[in-house]
Structure formats: structure tokens, C-alpha cells
């Protein structure tokens, strides 16, 4: 007899992943799933599970199969046109929220927002902030807009490449971004979940620093004096990003470590 337990055991998937797929198929909580894991299953449920199992076994990320990913304790819709939010990026959001803490009505810009995870988390965590978010991908912006609506965040979304998206917007108190920062040809692009994510969101197609460079070099013209820029970057890019910021007139330039102890976010204060 087919049950959640018997099929999961032979599924070739870790138990937690099999259970997440079953929860999706049966639309039940994990507690209920486990309490009933020897019940007989309807053949349609088994067929639905088999289809998802095959996708997972072929390497597709759980987040794309389920259609969502948790970030900062909230569920964000994800799609093939968006990067999947990473736990690493919570450091960028927490840094932004710390910075915004004693500001009255700050203007915040998130560049290359993808699912909107950063912009929406900042808007919800700093209700006095007015948050603007950009993306060059129409697919990503549609996902981000739905996420903002579902989560009750007010974010202004603009379409376009980096600063081209801004029409007369400047005077920001804070700019944040998690841009594509993997260099072309990096073997990491051929591994795991990353293989299924949009290349545009992962790699700049060059040395990994070109989007970071564009953002740093254009920031001064859009920031108030004394305002901040915080960027997420790759494990070996902190020094390069600190130098870019210093060359562009930023002071108090510093890098922060993620939970794995890797310098993951670098920022500074614009003082010209
Ligand atoms: N942190 C992601 C990874 O290493 C890359 C995200 C990005 O390029 N912004 O898979």
C-alpha cells in the first residue's frame, strides 16, 4: 500500500525534502503529514508527488518546485526569472535596518530587486522608510510586485538597468543591492541550484565586479551627503569593493561577515 512513509523512504530524496513536496501535494501541515504518514494515498496524490520528485531528482531547486522561499521569516514567491533569496542576504537587510533605525522618513533604494526580498523586508522592518526598488527583468518585477502586495509592503517598483531605471529620483538616504557578482566561467555557476537560476541575476558576464562598480560609481549622484551604500558581494570581493567605495568618495568603509564568517557586505558613508 502506498503511503507517505513508504514512498518517501524509497524516493531518493532527503526525508525533509520529500515531506516538503508531500505538504505541497496534500496541502497539509508538517505535523498532520507526519501523524498520517501511513495512511493510504489516492493515486492522483501519488502521481503528483512523482512528478515533483522527478523534478527534484533532476536538480531543480526546491524553491522553484514549491514556488516560494522563506527569507527573514516571510514567504516570498519565486519563479524561474528570479534569484532565490539566500540566508546570506539577511545580513544586508539587517545592516540596512540598523542604519535606518533613528532616521525619520528615509528614502531607500534597492537595485536589482529580483523577488523584492530585500526591498520588502526593509519596508516592513522600517515602516517610516519610503522604499524604491528596480529591476531590469519584467518577470522579476511582476514577482516582486505580487510579493509586496501579499506581504502588505509599500514599495515603488521601477523598471530598467541600474540607474537607468530612476527617473528624476535622487536624494536617497540609503542604497542597497545584491547585484550579480559571480565572474563569467566561475565553476560555481555549473553546480547545484545555481544552474537553474537566471544568469542575469548571478553573473555580470565579466569579472564579477562590473555591476558592483556601476552601482558604486553612480551612487554619489543619487545619495544625500552623509547617506550610505551597502552592497552584498562574493566571498573574495570585499577588498575590491572597499577600494571601489574609497575611490568614489565614501568614508567609514567597512565589511561585515555573514554567519559563515565570510566578508559578505561592504558599505560606506558618502560625504561629499
Ligand atoms: N550568493 C549567490 C551565490 O553564490 C550569488 C548571488 C549574486 O550573484 N548576487 O550563489
Coordinates of C-alpha atoms and ligand atoms in Angstrom, one line a residue:
X1 CA 0.0 0.0 0.0
X2 CA 1.3 3.5 -0.9
X3 CA 1.8 5.8 2.0
X4 CA 3.8 9.0 2.6
X5 CA 6.2 7.0 4.6
X6 CA 6.8 4.1 2.2
X7 CA 7.1 6.4 -0.9
X8 CA 9.3 8.9 0.9
X9 CA 11.7 6.1 2.1
X10 CA 12.3 5.0 -1.5
X11 CA 12.2 8.4 -3.1
X12 CA 15.9 9.1 -3.3
X13 CA 15.3 12.4 -1.6
X14 CA 16.2 13.6 1.9
X15 CA 13.2 13.0 4.3
X16 CA 12.7 16.7 4.8
X17 CA 12.6 17.4 1.1
X18 CA 10.2 14.5 0.5
X19 CA 8.0 15.9 3.3
X20 CA 8.0 19.4 1.9
X21 CA 6.9 18.0 -1.5
X22 CA 4.1 16.0 0.2
X23 CA 3.0 19.0 2.1
X24 CA 2.7 20.8 -1.2
X25 CA 0.8 18.0 -2.9
X26 CA -1.6 17.3 0.0
X27 CA -1.8 20.9 1.3
X28 CA -1.3 19.9 4.9
X29 CA 0.9 21.0 7.8
X30 CA 4.1 19.0 8.6
X31 CA 2.6 17.9 11.9
X32 CA -0.5 16.5 10.1
X33 CA 1.6 14.9 7.4
X34 CA 3.7 13.0 9.9
X35 CA 0.7 12.0 12.1
X36 CA -0.9 10.4 9.0
X37 CA 2.2 9.1 7.2
X38 CA 1.0 5.5 7.0
X39 CA -2.5 6.3 5.6
X40 CA -3.3 5.0 2.1
X41 CA -2.8 7.7 -0.6
X42 CA -5.1 8.5 -3.5
X43 CA -3.4 7.5 -6.8
X44 CA -3.6 11.2 -8.0
X45 CA -1.6 12.3 -5.0
X46 CA 1.0 9.7 -5.7
X47 CA 1.2 10.8 -9.4
X48 CA 1.5 14.5 -8.3
X49 CA 4.3 13.6 -5.9
X50 CA 6.1 11.5 -8.6
X51 CA 6.2 14.5 -10.9
X52 CA 7.7 16.8 -8.3
X53 CA 10.1 14.1 -7.2
X54 CA 11.4 13.7 -10.7
X55 CA 12.0 17.5 -11.0
X56 CA 13.9 17.5 -7.7
X57 CA 16.0 14.5 -8.6
X58 CA 17.0 16.2 -11.8
X59 CA 18.4 19.0 -9.7
X60 CA 15.7 21.7 -9.8
X61 CA 15.8 23.9 -6.7
X62 CA 13.2 23.1 -4.0
X63 CA 12.2 26.8 -4.1
X64 CA 11.2 26.7 -7.8
X65 CA 9.3 23.5 -7.4
X66 CA 7.4 24.8 -4.4
X67 CA 7.1 28.3 -5.8
X68 CA 8.3 30.0 -2.7
X69 CA 11.3 30.6 -0.4
X70 CA 11.4 31.8 3.2
X71 CA 13.5 34.9 3.8
X72 CA 13.6 36.9 7.1
X73 CA 10.8 34.7 8.4
X74 CA 8.4 35.5 5.5
X75 CA 7.4 33.5 2.4
X76 CA 8.4 35.1 -0.9
X77 CA 7.1 33.8 -4.2
X78 CA 10.0 32.9 -6.5
X79 CA 10.0 32.0 -10.2
X80 CA 12.5 30.9 -12.9
X81 CA 13.0 34.7 -13.6
X82 CA 14.2 35.5 -10.1
X83 CA 17.2 34.6 -8.0
X84 CA 16.2 32.5 -4.9
X85 CA 16.7 34.6 -1.8
X86 CA 19.6 33.3 0.3
X87 CA 20.1 33.4 4.1
X88 CA 23.4 35.3 3.5
X89 CA 21.4 38.2 2.2
X90 CA 19.7 38.6 5.6
X91 CA 22.9 40.3 6.7
X92 CA 22.4 43.0 4.1
X93 CA 18.8 43.6 5.3
X94 CA 19.8 43.7 9.0
X95 CA 22.6 46.1 8.2
X96 CA 20.1 48.4 6.4
X97 CA 17.6 48.2 9.2
X98 CA 20.2 49.1 11.8
X99 CA 21.3 52.1 9.7
X100 CA 17.7 53.3 9.3
X101 CA 16.8 52.9 13.0
X102 CA 17.0 56.5 14.0
X103 CA 16.0 58.2 10.7
X104 CA 12.7 59.9 10.4
X105 CA 11.5 59.4 6.8
X106 CA 14.4 58.0 4.9
X107 CA 14.4 57.3 1.2
X108 CA 15.8 53.9 0.4
X109 CA 16.8 52.4 -3.0
X110 CA 17.2 48.6 -3.7
X111 CA 18.8 48.0 -7.1
X112 CA 18.2 44.7 -8.9
X113 CA 15.5 43.6 -6.5
X114 CA 14.6 40.2 -8.0
X115 CA 11.8 38.7 -5.8
X116 CA 11.8 42.0 -3.9
X117 CA 13.1 40.2 -0.8
X118 CA 15.4 43.0 0.3
X119 CA 13.2 46.0 -0.5
X120 CA 10.1 44.4 1.0
X121 CA 12.0 43.2 4.2
X122 CA 13.3 46.8 4.6
X123 CA 9.9 48.4 4.0
X124 CA 8.3 46.1 6.6
X125 CA 11.1 46.4 9.1
X126 CA 11.4 50.2 8.8
X127 CA 7.8 51.4 8.3
X128 CA 8.9 55.1 8.1
X129 CA 11.1 54.5 5.1
X130 CA 10.0 55.1 1.6
X131 CA 11.4 52.3 -0.4
X132 CA 12.1 52.2 -4.2
X133 CA 13.2 49.1 -6.0
X134 CA 14.4 48.5 -9.5
X135 CA 15.0 45.5 -11.8
X136 CA 15.8 45.1 -15.5
X137 CA 13.7 42.0 -15.7
X138 CA 9.9 42.4 -16.2
X139 CA 9.4 38.9 -15.0
X140 CA 11.2 39.6 -11.7
X141 CA 9.3 42.9 -11.2
X142 CA 6.0 41.1 -11.6
X143 CA 7.0 38.6 -8.9
X144 CA 8.3 41.4 -6.7
X145 CA 5.1 43.4 -7.1
X146 CA 3.0 40.3 -6.1
X147 CA 5.2 39.7 -3.1
X148 CA 4.9 43.3 -1.9
X149 CA 1.1 43.1 -2.2
X150 CA 0.8 39.7 -0.5
X151 CA 3.1 40.8 2.4
X152 CA 1.5 44.2 2.7
X153 CA 4.6 46.2 1.9
X154 CA 4.6 49.6 0.2
X155 CA 7.4 49.7 -2.4
X156 CA 7.7 51.7 -5.5
X157 CA 9.0 49.5 -8.4
X158 CA 10.9 50.9 -11.4
X159 CA 12.0 49.0 -14.5
X160 CA 15.4 49.4 -16.0
X161 CA 19.1 48.6 -15.8
X162 CA 20.7 50.0 -12.6
X163 CA 20.5 53.9 -12.5
X164 CA 18.7 54.0 -15.9
X165 CA 15.6 52.9 -14.0
X166 CA 15.5 56.1 -12.0
X167 CA 13.5 58.9 -13.5
X168 CA 14.4 62.0 -11.5
X169 CA 14.8 60.0 -8.3
X170 CA 17.7 61.1 -6.1
X171 CA 18.4 62.3 -2.6
X172 CA 18.4 58.7 -1.2
X173 CA 19.5 58.2 2.4
X174 CA 20.5 54.6 1.7
X175 CA 21.2 52.5 -1.4
X176 CA 21.4 48.7 -1.0
X177 CA 22.0 46.0 -3.6
X178 CA 22.7 42.3 -4.1
X179 CA 23.8 42.5 -7.7
X180 CA 25.1 39.7 -10.0
X181 CA 28.7 39.3 -8.7
X182 CA 29.9 35.9 -9.9
X183 CA 32.5 36.1 -12.6
X184 CA 31.9 34.5 -16.1
X185 CA 33.2 31.0 -16.2
X186 CA 33.2 30.5 -12.4
X187 CA 32.7 26.8 -11.8
X188 CA 30.1 27.6 -9.1
X189 CA 27.7 28.5 -12.0
X190 CA 27.6 24.8 -13.0
X191 CA 26.7 23.5 -9.6
X192 CA 23.5 22.8 -7.6
X193 CA 20.6 25.2 -7.5
X194 CA 22.6 27.9 -9.3
X195 CA 22.3 26.0 -12.6
X196 CA 18.6 26.8 -12.7
X197 CA 18.7 30.4 -11.7
X198 CA 18.7 33.3 -14.2
X199 CA 22.3 34.0 -15.4
X200 CA 21.4 37.7 -15.4
X201 CA 20.9 37.6 -11.7
X202 CA 24.1 35.7 -10.9
X203 CA 26.9 36.8 -13.2
X204 CA 27.8 40.1 -14.8
X205 CA 29.3 38.1 -17.7
X206 CA 32.7 39.6 -17.0
X207 CA 35.0 39.8 -13.9
X208 CA 32.2 39.7 -11.3
X209 CA 32.8 43.3 -10.3
X210 CA 31.2 45.2 -13.2
X211 CA 27.7 45.6 -11.6
X212 CA 29.2 46.4 -8.2
X213 CA 31.4 49.1 -10.0
X214 CA 28.4 50.6 -11.8
X215 CA 26.4 50.9 -8.6
X216 CA 29.3 52.4 -6.6
X217 CA 30.3 54.9 -9.3
X218 CA 26.7 56.1 -9.8
X219 CA 25.7 56.2 -6.1
X220 CA 27.2 59.6 -5.2
X221 CA 24.9 61.5 -7.6
X222 CA 21.8 59.8 -6.1
X223 CA 22.7 59.9 -2.4
X224 CA 22.3 62.8 0.1
X225 CA 25.6 63.9 1.8
X226 CA 26.1 61.6 4.7
X227 CA 24.0 58.8 3.2
X228 CA 25.1 55.2 3.0
X229 CA 25.6 52.5 0.4
X230 CA 25.7 48.8 1.4
X231 CA 26.5 46.0 -1.1
X232 CA 26.4 42.3 -1.0
X233 CA 29.3 40.6 -2.8
X234 CA 31.2 37.4 -3.3
X235 CA 33.5 35.7 -0.7
X236 CA 36.7 37.1 -2.3
X237 CA 35.5 40.6 -3.3
X238 CA 35.4 42.6 0.0
X239 CA 38.8 44.2 -0.5
X240 CA 38.0 45.2 -4.1
X241 CA 34.6 46.7 -3.1
X242 CA 36.2 48.6 -0.2
X243 CA 38.7 50.1 -2.7
X244 CA 35.8 51.0 -5.2
X245 CA 34.0 52.8 -2.4
X246 CA 37.1 54.7 -1.2
X247 CA 37.9 55.8 -4.8
X248 CA 34.3 57.0 -5.2
X249 CA 34.5 59.3 -2.2
X250 CA 33.0 57.1 0.5
X251 CA 34.2 57.2 4.1
X252 CA 33.9 54.8 7.0
X253 CA 34.2 52.0 4.5
X254 CA 33.9 48.6 6.2
X255 CA 33.0 45.0 5.5
X256 CA 30.7 42.8 7.6
X257 CA 30.9 39.0 8.0
X258 CA 28.0 36.6 7.3
X259 CA 27.1 33.7 9.6
X260 CA 29.8 31.6 7.9
X261 CA 32.4 34.2 8.9
X262 CA 32.8 35.4 5.3
X263 CA 33.0 39.2 4.5
X264 CA 29.7 39.4 2.6
X265 CA 28.5 43.0 2.9
X266 CA 30.6 46.1 2.4
X267 CA 29.4 49.7 2.8
X268 CA 30.4 53.3 3.5
X269 CA 29.1 56.8 4.0
X270 CA 29.1 59.3 1.2
X271 CA 30.5 62.6 2.4
X272 CA 30.8 65.0 -0.5
Ligands
LIG1 N1 25.1 34.4 -3.4 C1 24.8 33.8 -4.7 C2 25.6 32.5 -4.9 O1 26.7 32.5 -4.5 C3 25.0 34.8 -5.8 C4 24.1 35.9 -5.8 C5 24.5 37.0 -6.6 O2 25.3 36.9 -7.6 N2 24.1 38.2 -6.2 O3 25.0 31.6 -5.4

